[in-house]
Amino acid sequence: MLFISVLTTIAAVGGVNAASSFASTADGKNQFTAVQAPVLNAANPGIDNWKFTIKEKTGRKQTVKGFGAAVTDATVAAFNKLSASARSQLLNDIMTPAGLNFNLLRHTVASSDLSADPAYTYDDAGGKVDTGLNSFGLGDRGNAMISMLADMRRLQSNLTILGSPWSPPGWMKVKGSLIGGGTANNKLNHAYEDAYAQYFVKYLKAYESGGAHIDAITLQNEPLNNKDDMPTMLIQQDESGALIRDKVGPALRNAGLSTQIWAWDHNQDVYSYPQTVMNMASQYVQAAAWHCYAGNNPDNWTPLTKFHNEFPGKDQYMTECWTAVGTTDWVHSSSFNMFPLQNWANGVIAWTLGSFTGGGPALSGGGNCHQCTGLVTVSPDGSGYKKEIDYYMMGQFSRYIPKGAVVVDGTGSYLFADNTGMEAVGTINPDGTRTVVIQNRYSHDIWVQVGTESESQTWNARVPGSSVTTWILPKA
């Protein structure tokens, strides 16, 4: 089947000088639906007005390196429940330009909380110390993960995959167990530092041999999250810096691996952690990874701008923010794309790509995210699937902002105390077109004007209420 990109289709239908607009609304009535296209100097029909500007010439910022979601054991289990034809269609919808065009994925290295019981790693060794990693093996779930990632890579040649472990094997920890045993000694036993580094090497080579090349890793998902009923491990910031500088970084290079290492992989409110890691091990660390759980309002994401100002040569990614049908909403999922991009993030990864309806499978225990649902939810019997509202919110960015686009500075974004208002982010794309993604938190339509540096008049159009609407402006 031939897939034609959205931007190519727009140019073919409307010509290079035509602007286009696509919207997804909170009520689900619009799903990447073509709506009123912006026109230069069009007259307001008499509705509320809002003005943005973009600085596509003088305000160029970070390069976009992708959008996507996390592939967990729950994702693999749910998607594999589908018939082969349904799964093939779904993966096409997720990975190709005709669909979401996802090109940035995070996968869980062995067990996360979104795994069925029992929890596992790739070298459990029956709980015995195995410094030679002689018991290393991916097992059924690891091989199923490789197979799905390999399928996704075949569909999206421009794919970047990040791997994040929730814990190393239990025998590498002071407490000697993967889960259980209390939180007091849930930390790395430094007598096994070399085995810890080689565990990453063996994992990366195993995935490579299975057709699922991994581009980047983080040492530890949420290294300050210390729980007993799910795989976690406490790693302090100076400890992380030393492990990367002295063990993991050199091990990857000595093995001939070009895998990037991204620091932190936790919330926005502990700025000193990625700062410390970068200062200690910058030669091995290419990026900082941030989660959303310190808050998902504009101010919560300003540490990314601070980080950029201190480390302008390093990338940043939003690597986790949950979605849960009935708990989170369209504002949440569109905001965890919008605000990081406004603050120098190069990419965005949702948690999680797929689950069964209502969530899971997840590990037993109250601390695990049983209510986390994927962008796509699969019926328990595998008879069908649903693209949730978050799927469309992500797509309003991923479908229309290609890899290699450059985020540009702008004005006009503002939220009032009652959480109404308008937000926007703009890009200049590799082909010279410009994308503007607009979040309208009002329940009614707004007449939006976008001023640019390339035209003397503003681009104007109606933006539906309670929507994320994406404008594609022609090459100036």
Short mmCIF file of C-alpha atoms in Angstrom, two decimals:
data_model
loop_
_atom_site.label_atom_id
_atom_site.label_comp_id
_atom_site.label_asym_id
_atom_site.label_seq_id
_atom_site.Cartn_x
_atom_site.Cartn_y
_atom_site.Cartn_z
CA MET A 1 0.00 0.00 0.00
CA LEU A 2 1.31 3.46 -0.85
CA PHE A 3 1.19 6.00 1.95
CA ILE A 4 1.24 9.65 0.99
CA SER A 5 2.13 12.17 3.64
CA VAL A 6 -0.41 14.71 4.80
CA LEU A 7 1.81 17.59 3.74
CA THR A 8 2.25 16.10 0.25
CA THR A 9 -1.50 15.64 -0.06
CA ILE A 10 -2.12 19.23 0.96
CA ALA A 11 0.28 20.54 -1.65
CA ALA A 12 -1.23 18.35 -4.36
CA VAL A 13 -4.80 19.37 -3.61
CA GLY A 14 -4.46 23.03 -2.69
CA GLY A 15 -1.25 24.09 -4.33
CA VAL A 16 1.88 25.38 -2.69
CA ASN A 17 0.25 28.73 -1.81
CA ALA A 18 -2.76 27.21 -0.04
CA ALA A 19 -3.10 27.02 3.71
CA SER A 20 -4.93 24.14 5.40
CA SER A 21 -6.42 23.43 8.80
CA PHE A 22 -7.23 20.18 10.62
CA ALA A 23 -8.93 19.81 14.00
CA SER A 24 -9.70 17.24 16.65
CA THR A 25 -12.35 18.20 19.20
CA ALA A 26 -13.04 17.07 22.76
CA ASP A 27 -16.41 15.61 21.78
CA GLY A 28 -14.83 13.35 19.16
CA LYS A 29 -16.88 14.80 16.32
CA ASN A 30 -13.73 16.04 14.63
CA GLN A 31 -10.78 13.68 14.26
CA PHE A 32 -8.10 15.24 12.06
CA THR A 33 -11.04 16.80 10.24
CA ALA A 34 -10.42 19.48 7.64
CA VAL A 35 -11.91 22.74 8.97
CA GLN A 36 -11.89 26.34 7.82
CA ALA A 37 -8.50 27.09 6.33
CA PRO A 38 -6.71 30.31 7.26
CA VAL A 39 -6.72 33.06 4.67
CA LEU A 40 -4.62 36.21 4.65
CA ASN A 41 -6.58 39.20 5.98
CA ALA A 42 -9.90 37.32 6.13
CA ALA A 43 -12.60 39.29 7.97
CA ASN A 44 -13.84 38.26 11.42
CA PRO A 45 -17.51 37.19 11.12
CA GLY A 46 -18.25 38.70 14.53
CA ILE A 47 -16.91 36.19 17.07
CA ASP A 48 -14.31 36.45 19.83
CA ASN A 49 -10.81 37.14 18.54
CA TRP A 50 -7.32 35.97 19.58
CA LYS A 51 -3.97 36.83 18.03
CA PHE A 52 -0.73 34.88 17.94
CA THR A 53 2.55 35.65 16.22
CA ILE A 54 5.33 33.35 15.07
CA LYS A 55 8.92 34.36 14.34
CA GLU A 56 9.86 31.91 11.64
CA LYS A 57 12.88 33.95 10.51
CA THR A 58 14.45 35.42 13.65
CA GLY A 59 13.08 33.16 16.39
CA ARG A 60 14.26 29.69 15.41
CA LYS A 61 14.79 27.38 18.39
CA GLN A 62 15.15 23.59 18.74
CA THR A 63 14.93 20.91 16.09
CA VAL A 64 12.03 18.47 16.44
CA LYS A 65 13.21 14.87 16.69
CA GLY A 66 9.93 13.07 17.08
CA PHE A 67 6.64 12.21 18.73
CA GLY A 68 5.38 8.89 20.02
CA ALA A 69 4.49 6.78 23.02
CA ALA A 70 5.75 4.01 25.27
CA VAL A 71 5.64 0.39 24.16
CA THR A 72 5.15 -1.60 27.37
CA ASP A 73 4.48 -5.29 27.96
CA ALA A 74 0.84 -4.23 28.28
CA THR A 75 1.01 -2.67 24.81
CA VAL A 76 2.51 -5.81 23.32
CA ALA A 77 0.00 -8.09 25.03
CA ALA A 78 -2.97 -5.97 23.98
CA PHE A 79 -1.89 -5.51 20.37
CA ASN A 80 -1.00 -9.18 20.00
CA LYS A 81 -4.52 -10.09 21.11
CA LEU A 82 -5.80 -8.60 17.86
CA SER A 83 -6.08 -10.57 14.65
CA ALA A 84 -3.05 -10.30 12.38
CA SER A 85 -4.94 -8.09 9.92
CA ALA A 86 -6.28 -5.77 12.61
CA ARG A 87 -2.86 -5.46 14.22
CA SER A 88 -1.25 -4.73 10.85
CA GLN A 89 -3.77 -1.97 10.12
CA LEU A 90 -3.33 -0.49 13.60
CA LEU A 91 0.46 -0.41 13.36
CA ASN A 92 0.18 1.26 9.96
CA ASP A 93 -2.13 3.86 11.47
CA ILE A 94 0.34 4.54 14.27
CA MET A 95 3.66 4.48 12.46
CA THR A 96 3.17 5.75 8.91
CA PRO A 97 2.67 9.29 7.56
CA ALA A 98 -0.90 8.40 6.58
CA GLY A 99 -1.60 7.98 10.32
CA LEU A 100 0.10 9.38 13.40
CA ASN A 101 3.57 9.22 11.84
CA PHE A 102 5.10 8.24 15.19
CA ASN A 103 8.88 8.31 14.95
CA LEU A 104 9.96 8.37 18.61
CA LEU A 105 9.20 5.44 20.93
CA ARG A 106 10.19 4.49 24.47
CA HIS A 107 10.15 0.84 25.40
CA THR A 108 10.32 -0.79 28.79
CA VAL A 109 13.46 -2.86 29.34
CA ALA A 110 11.91 -5.97 30.91
CA SER A 111 9.19 -5.50 33.53
CA SER A 112 7.49 -2.21 34.36
CA ASP A 113 4.34 -1.68 36.36
CA LEU A 114 2.47 -2.20 33.07
CA SER A 115 3.45 -5.85 32.87
CA ALA A 116 1.51 -8.93 33.87
CA ASP A 117 2.71 -10.87 36.91
CA PRO A 118 5.34 -11.99 37.63
CA ALA A 119 7.85 -9.15 37.49
CA TYR A 120 11.04 -10.08 35.66
CA THR A 121 14.34 -8.84 34.23
CA TYR A 122 16.59 -10.33 31.55
CA ASP A 123 18.90 -12.00 34.09
CA ASP A 124 16.98 -13.06 37.16
CA ALA A 125 19.21 -16.13 37.58
CA GLY A 126 16.86 -17.61 40.13
CA GLY A 127 17.87 -14.88 42.55
CA LYS A 128 21.51 -15.99 42.56
CA VAL A 129 24.40 -13.64 41.85
CA ASP A 130 25.40 -13.91 38.17
CA THR A 131 28.22 -11.45 37.56
CA GLY A 132 29.10 -13.19 34.30
CA LEU A 133 25.52 -12.72 33.08
CA ASN A 134 25.47 -16.37 32.10
CA SER A 135 21.72 -16.57 32.72
CA PHE A 136 20.93 -13.58 30.51
CA GLY A 137 17.89 -14.22 28.34
CA LEU A 138 15.02 -12.20 26.95
CA GLY A 139 12.32 -14.76 27.61
CA ASP A 140 8.94 -14.84 25.88
CA ARG A 141 8.04 -11.27 26.79
CA GLY A 142 11.39 -9.84 25.78
CA ASN A 143 11.23 -11.61 22.43
CA ALA A 144 7.65 -10.42 21.91
CA MET A 145 8.82 -6.86 22.60
CA ILE A 146 11.63 -7.18 20.05
CA SER A 147 9.23 -8.53 17.45
CA MET A 148 6.82 -5.63 17.84
CA LEU A 149 9.55 -2.98 17.83
CA ALA A 150 11.07 -4.58 14.73
CA ASP A 151 7.68 -4.43 12.99
CA MET A 152 7.37 -0.76 13.94
CA ARG A 153 10.87 0.01 12.67
CA ARG A 154 10.06 -1.60 9.33
CA LEU A 155 7.07 0.73 9.00
CA GLN A 156 8.93 3.86 10.11
CA SER A 157 12.50 4.03 8.80
CA ASN A 158 13.08 7.32 10.62
CA LEU A 159 12.33 5.81 14.03
CA THR A 160 14.20 6.60 17.26
CA ILE A 161 13.74 4.12 20.14
CA LEU A 162 14.60 4.85 23.76
CA GLY A 163 14.96 1.98 26.24
CA SER A 164 14.29 2.53 29.95
CA PRO A 165 14.65 -0.12 32.68
CA TRP A 166 12.46 -0.07 35.78
CA SER A 167 15.10 -2.06 37.66
CA PRO A 168 18.20 -4.14 37.09
CA PRO A 169 18.10 -7.78 38.21
CA GLY A 170 17.30 -8.11 41.89
CA TRP A 171 20.64 -9.72 42.73
CA MET A 172 22.39 -6.50 41.64
CA LYS A 173 20.61 -4.56 44.39
CA VAL A 174 21.57 -4.31 48.04
CA LYS A 175 18.26 -5.85 49.10
CA GLY A 176 18.77 -8.76 46.72
CA SER A 177 15.27 -8.80 45.22
CA LEU A 178 13.50 -7.27 42.25
CA ILE A 179 10.34 -6.41 44.21
CA GLY A 180 9.50 -6.88 47.87
CA GLY A 181 12.03 -6.80 50.65
CA GLY A 182 11.35 -3.22 51.62
CA THR A 183 12.60 0.10 50.25
CA ALA A 184 15.46 0.80 52.65
CA ASN A 185 18.05 -1.06 50.55
CA ASN A 186 16.45 -0.67 47.12
CA LYS A 187 19.66 0.57 45.56
CA LEU A 188 22.53 -0.72 43.46
CA ASN A 189 25.11 -2.91 45.14
CA HIS A 190 28.23 -1.23 43.80
CA ALA A 191 30.16 -4.47 44.00
CA TYR A 192 28.24 -5.31 40.82
CA GLU A 193 28.83 -2.08 38.88
CA ASP A 194 30.65 -3.84 36.05
CA ALA A 195 27.91 -6.44 35.66
CA TYR A 196 25.36 -3.61 35.73
CA ALA A 197 27.11 -1.88 32.82
CA GLN A 198 27.44 -5.13 30.88
CA TYR A 199 23.72 -5.82 31.38
CA PHE A 200 23.02 -2.78 29.21
CA VAL A 201 25.52 -3.98 26.60
CA LYS A 202 23.96 -7.46 26.39
CA TYR A 203 20.44 -6.04 26.20
CA LEU A 204 21.37 -3.64 23.40
CA LYS A 205 23.13 -6.33 21.38
CA ALA A 206 20.26 -8.76 21.82
CA TYR A 207 17.75 -6.24 20.55
CA GLU A 208 20.01 -5.30 17.66
CA SER A 209 20.29 -8.92 16.58
CA GLY A 210 16.49 -9.20 16.66
CA GLY A 211 15.99 -6.26 14.30
CA ALA A 212 15.05 -3.75 16.99
CA HIS A 213 17.96 -1.31 17.09
CA ILE A 214 17.85 0.85 20.23
CA ASP A 215 19.06 4.42 19.78
CA ALA A 216 19.19 5.64 23.38
CA ILE A 217 18.85 4.51 26.98
CA THR A 218 18.21 6.01 30.36
CA LEU A 219 19.86 4.33 33.34
CA GLN A 220 16.69 4.10 35.35
CA ASN A 221 13.05 5.03 35.01
CA GLU A 222 12.24 7.56 37.75
CA PRO A 223 15.42 7.07 39.78
CA LEU A 224 13.95 8.81 42.85
CA ASN A 225 10.79 6.67 42.80
CA ASN A 226 11.33 4.06 45.51
CA LYS A 227 8.49 1.53 45.73
CA ASP A 228 8.27 -2.05 46.92
CA ASP A 229 5.42 -3.54 44.86
CA MET A 230 6.85 -2.74 41.44
CA PRO A 231 10.36 -2.77 39.96
CA THR A 232 12.17 0.42 41.00
CA MET A 233 15.65 1.35 42.12
CA LEU A 234 16.87 4.46 43.90
CA ILE A 235 19.83 6.15 42.21
CA GLN A 236 21.06 9.50 43.56
CA GLN A 237 22.19 12.21 41.16
CA ASP A 238 25.93 12.03 41.85
CA GLU A 239 25.71 8.25 41.79
CA SER A 240 24.05 8.38 38.38
CA GLY A 241 26.71 10.73 37.05
CA ALA A 242 29.50 8.47 38.29
CA LEU A 243 27.90 5.30 36.91
CA ILE A 244 27.55 6.89 33.47
CA ARG A 245 31.03 8.45 33.49
CA ASP A 246 32.96 5.49 34.88
CA LYS A 247 30.96 2.39 33.95
CA VAL A 248 28.04 2.50 31.54
CA GLY A 249 29.38 5.12 29.14
CA PRO A 250 32.79 3.43 28.70
CA ALA A 251 31.14 -0.02 28.46
CA LEU A 252 28.95 1.09 25.57
CA ARG A 253 31.89 2.65 23.73
CA ASN A 254 34.16 -0.33 24.34
CA ALA A 255 31.45 -2.58 22.89
CA GLY A 256 31.34 -0.46 19.74
CA LEU A 257 27.84 0.84 20.49
CA SER A 258 26.78 4.35 19.52
CA THR A 259 23.78 4.28 21.86
CA GLN A 260 22.98 7.65 23.41
CA ILE A 261 22.47 8.06 27.15
CA TRP A 262 19.77 10.43 28.35
CA ALA A 263 19.91 11.71 31.91
CA TRP A 264 17.24 11.77 34.63
CA ASP A 265 13.94 10.32 33.23
CA HIS A 266 11.86 11.77 36.07
CA ASN A 267 9.90 14.90 36.98
CA GLN A 268 10.51 18.56 36.20
CA ASP A 269 10.89 19.64 39.84
CA VAL A 270 14.38 18.24 40.57
CA TYR A 271 16.44 20.36 38.20
CA SER A 272 19.68 19.62 40.06
CA TYR A 273 19.58 15.94 39.07
CA PRO A 274 20.08 16.26 35.29
CA GLN A 275 22.28 19.30 35.94
CA THR A 276 24.59 17.23 38.16
CA VAL A 277 24.67 14.31 35.73
CA MET A 278 25.48 16.62 32.83
CA ASN A 279 28.26 18.30 34.77
CA MET A 280 29.77 14.95 35.74
CA ALA A 281 29.37 12.95 32.53
CA SER A 282 28.57 15.29 29.65
CA GLN A 283 30.89 13.41 27.30
CA TYR A 284 28.54 10.43 27.51
CA VAL A 285 25.17 12.18 27.93
CA GLN A 286 23.37 13.63 24.92
CA ALA A 287 20.03 14.65 26.42
CA ALA A 288 17.84 15.10 29.48
CA ALA A 289 14.55 13.22 29.86
CA TRP A 290 11.63 14.69 31.79
CA HIS A 291 8.30 13.36 33.12
CA CYS A 292 5.19 15.46 33.73
CA TYR A 293 4.19 14.47 37.25
CA ALA A 294 5.30 17.66 38.98
CA GLY A 295 2.45 19.33 37.07
CA ASN A 296 1.27 19.91 33.51
CA ASN A 297 0.74 23.66 33.47
CA PRO A 298 2.94 26.16 31.60
CA ASP A 299 5.06 27.06 34.65
CA ASN A 300 5.83 23.41 35.38
CA TRP A 301 7.74 23.11 32.11
CA THR A 302 10.01 26.16 32.47
CA PRO A 303 12.87 24.06 33.93
CA LEU A 304 13.42 22.81 30.38
CA THR A 305 14.11 26.36 29.25
CA LYS A 306 16.49 26.79 32.20
CA PHE A 307 18.23 23.56 31.21
CA HIS A 308 18.58 24.72 27.60
CA ASN A 309 20.09 27.99 28.72
CA GLU A 310 22.66 26.16 30.84
CA PHE A 311 23.34 23.33 28.37
CA PRO A 312 22.47 24.72 24.92
CA GLY A 313 24.20 21.89 23.08
CA LYS A 314 22.12 19.13 24.69
CA ASP A 315 18.72 17.82 23.63
CA GLN A 316 15.67 17.37 25.85
CA TYR A 317 12.66 15.08 25.69
CA MET A 318 9.37 14.71 27.50
CA THR A 319 9.59 10.95 28.00
CA GLU A 320 6.53 10.15 30.11
CA CYS A 321 3.09 11.52 30.88
CA TRP A 322 0.19 9.21 31.60
CA THR A 323 -3.24 9.00 30.04
CA ALA A 324 -6.21 7.38 31.74
CA VAL A 325 -9.69 7.32 30.22
CA GLY A 326 -12.11 8.91 32.68
CA THR A 327 -9.35 10.62 34.66
CA THR A 328 -7.22 12.62 32.24
CA ASP A 329 -8.69 14.60 29.35
CA TRP A 330 -7.92 16.18 25.99
CA VAL A 331 -6.40 19.26 27.63
CA HIS A 332 -3.95 17.07 29.52
CA SER A 333 -2.66 15.13 26.53
CA SER A 334 -2.45 18.14 24.24
CA SER A 335 -0.70 20.15 26.96
CA PHE A 336 2.05 17.60 27.51
CA ASN A 337 2.91 18.14 23.86
CA MET A 338 2.39 21.90 23.76
CA PHE A 339 4.28 23.05 26.86
CA PRO A 340 7.46 20.99 26.44
CA LEU A 341 7.74 22.17 22.83
CA GLN A 342 7.36 25.76 24.00
CA ASN A 343 10.26 25.10 26.39
CA TRP A 344 12.90 23.61 24.11
CA ALA A 345 11.89 19.93 24.12
CA ASN A 346 12.98 18.07 20.99
CA GLY A 347 10.38 15.33 21.31
CA VAL A 348 7.40 14.01 23.24
CA ILE A 349 6.53 10.46 24.38
CA ALA A 350 3.16 9.57 25.93
CA TRP A 351 2.59 6.85 28.54
CA THR A 352 1.42 4.50 27.08
CA LEU A 353 0.78 3.48 23.47
CA GLY A 354 -1.64 0.63 24.08
CA SER A 355 -3.49 -1.27 26.78
CA PHE A 356 -6.61 -3.29 27.24
CA THR A 357 -9.89 -1.43 27.74
CA GLY A 358 -9.83 0.07 31.23
CA GLY A 359 -6.07 -0.41 31.54
CA GLY A 360 -3.48 -3.09 32.02
CA PRO A 361 -2.30 -5.70 32.24
CA ALA A 362 -0.41 -4.38 35.27
CA LEU A 363 1.52 -5.94 38.13
CA SER A 364 -0.39 -6.74 41.30
CA GLY A 365 -0.14 -4.13 44.02
CA GLY A 366 -1.74 -0.82 44.82
CA GLY A 367 1.22 1.26 43.69
CA ASN A 368 0.97 0.18 40.07
CA CYS A 369 -0.94 2.07 37.41
CA HIS A 370 -3.93 -0.19 36.89
CA GLN A 371 -5.92 2.77 35.53
CA CYS A 372 -3.33 3.80 32.91
CA THR A 373 -4.87 3.39 29.47
CA GLY A 374 -3.16 3.58 26.11
CA LEU A 375 -3.68 5.96 23.24
CA VAL A 376 -5.29 2.84 21.78
CA THR A 377 -7.34 0.46 23.93
CA VAL A 378 -8.03 -3.13 22.91
CA SER A 379 -11.09 -5.13 23.98
CA PRO A 380 -10.10 -7.99 26.33
CA ASP A 381 -11.13 -10.61 23.80
CA GLY A 382 -9.18 -8.93 21.01
CA SER A 383 -12.27 -8.40 18.88
CA GLY A 384 -11.59 -4.71 18.31
CA TYR A 385 -9.80 -1.56 19.42
CA LYS A 386 -10.55 2.09 20.04
CA LYS A 387 -8.44 5.14 19.32
CA GLU A 388 -8.94 7.25 22.44
CA ILE A 389 -9.09 11.06 22.52
CA ASP A 390 -5.39 11.15 23.43
CA TYR A 391 -4.56 9.42 20.14
CA TYR A 392 -6.03 12.36 18.27
CA MET A 393 -4.47 14.99 20.53
CA MET A 394 -1.03 13.49 19.94
CA GLY A 395 -1.74 13.28 16.24
CA GLN A 396 -2.49 16.99 15.97
CA PHE A 397 1.23 17.44 16.58
CA SER A 398 2.84 14.29 15.17
CA ARG A 399 0.98 14.24 11.84
CA TYR A 400 1.81 17.82 10.92
CA ILE A 401 5.19 18.53 12.52
CA PRO A 402 7.77 16.41 10.71
CA LYS A 403 11.09 15.29 12.08
CA GLY A 404 13.61 18.01 11.30
CA ALA A 405 11.15 20.86 11.75
CA VAL A 406 12.39 23.76 13.87
CA VAL A 407 10.26 25.21 16.66
CA VAL A 408 9.98 28.99 16.42
CA ASP A 409 9.41 31.64 19.04
CA GLY A 410 6.05 33.36 19.22
CA THR A 411 3.61 35.40 21.27
CA GLY A 412 -0.03 35.22 22.29
CA SER A 413 -0.27 32.07 24.43
CA TYR A 414 -2.08 32.75 27.69
CA LEU A 415 -4.23 30.91 30.23
CA PHE A 416 -6.54 32.62 32.72
CA ALA A 417 -7.08 31.60 36.33
CA ASP A 418 -10.21 29.65 35.36
CA ASN A 419 -8.09 27.56 32.95
CA THR A 420 -9.60 29.12 29.83
CA GLY A 421 -7.41 30.66 27.18
CA MET A 422 -5.43 29.77 24.08
CA GLU A 423 -2.01 28.23 23.55
CA ALA A 424 0.00 27.78 20.38
CA VAL A 425 3.34 26.56 19.11
CA GLY A 426 4.76 27.03 15.63
CA THR A 427 7.41 25.35 13.49
CA ILE A 428 9.17 25.95 10.23
CA ASN A 429 9.33 22.64 8.38
CA PRO A 430 12.09 21.18 6.21
CA ASP A 431 10.11 21.98 3.04
CA GLY A 432 9.60 25.61 4.10
CA THR A 433 5.95 25.25 5.10
CA ARG A 434 4.95 26.42 8.56
CA THR A 435 2.88 24.56 11.13
CA VAL A 436 0.94 26.24 13.93
CA VAL A 437 -0.77 24.03 16.53
CA ILE A 438 -3.50 25.86 18.47
CA GLN A 439 -5.15 24.69 21.68
CA ASN A 440 -8.55 26.35 22.22
CA ARG A 441 -9.72 25.81 25.79
CA TYR A 442 -12.90 27.82 25.28
CA SER A 443 -16.05 25.86 24.59
CA HIS A 444 -16.91 28.17 21.70
CA ASP A 445 -15.22 28.98 18.40
CA ILE A 446 -12.53 31.66 18.34
CA TRP A 447 -11.44 33.80 15.42
CA VAL A 448 -7.67 33.34 15.38
CA GLN A 449 -5.16 35.62 13.72
CA VAL A 450 -1.57 34.50 13.24
CA GLY A 451 0.99 37.12 12.36
CA THR A 452 4.22 35.99 10.73
CA GLU A 453 7.52 37.56 9.74
CA SER A 454 6.97 36.59 6.11
CA GLU A 455 3.64 38.30 5.38
CA SER A 456 2.43 41.81 6.12
CA GLN A 457 -1.10 40.56 6.78
CA THR A 458 -2.26 38.00 9.33
CA TRP A 459 -3.54 34.51 8.57
CA ASN A 460 -7.11 34.35 9.92
CA ALA A 461 -9.67 31.59 10.45
CA ARG A 462 -12.24 30.16 12.83
CA VAL A 463 -10.85 27.64 15.34
CA PRO A 464 -13.41 25.23 16.84
CA GLY A 465 -14.13 25.33 20.56
CA SER A 466 -12.58 22.70 22.85
CA SER A 467 -10.16 21.63 20.16
CA VAL A 468 -6.62 21.29 19.06
CA THR A 469 -6.41 22.71 15.56
CA THR A 470 -3.36 22.59 13.33
CA TRP A 471 -2.73 25.12 10.59
CA ILE A 472 -0.29 24.44 7.80
CA LEU A 473 0.79 27.67 6.17
CA PRO A 474 2.49 27.64 2.77
CA LYS A 475 6.14 28.25 2.17
CA ALA A 476 6.76 31.98 2.42
#
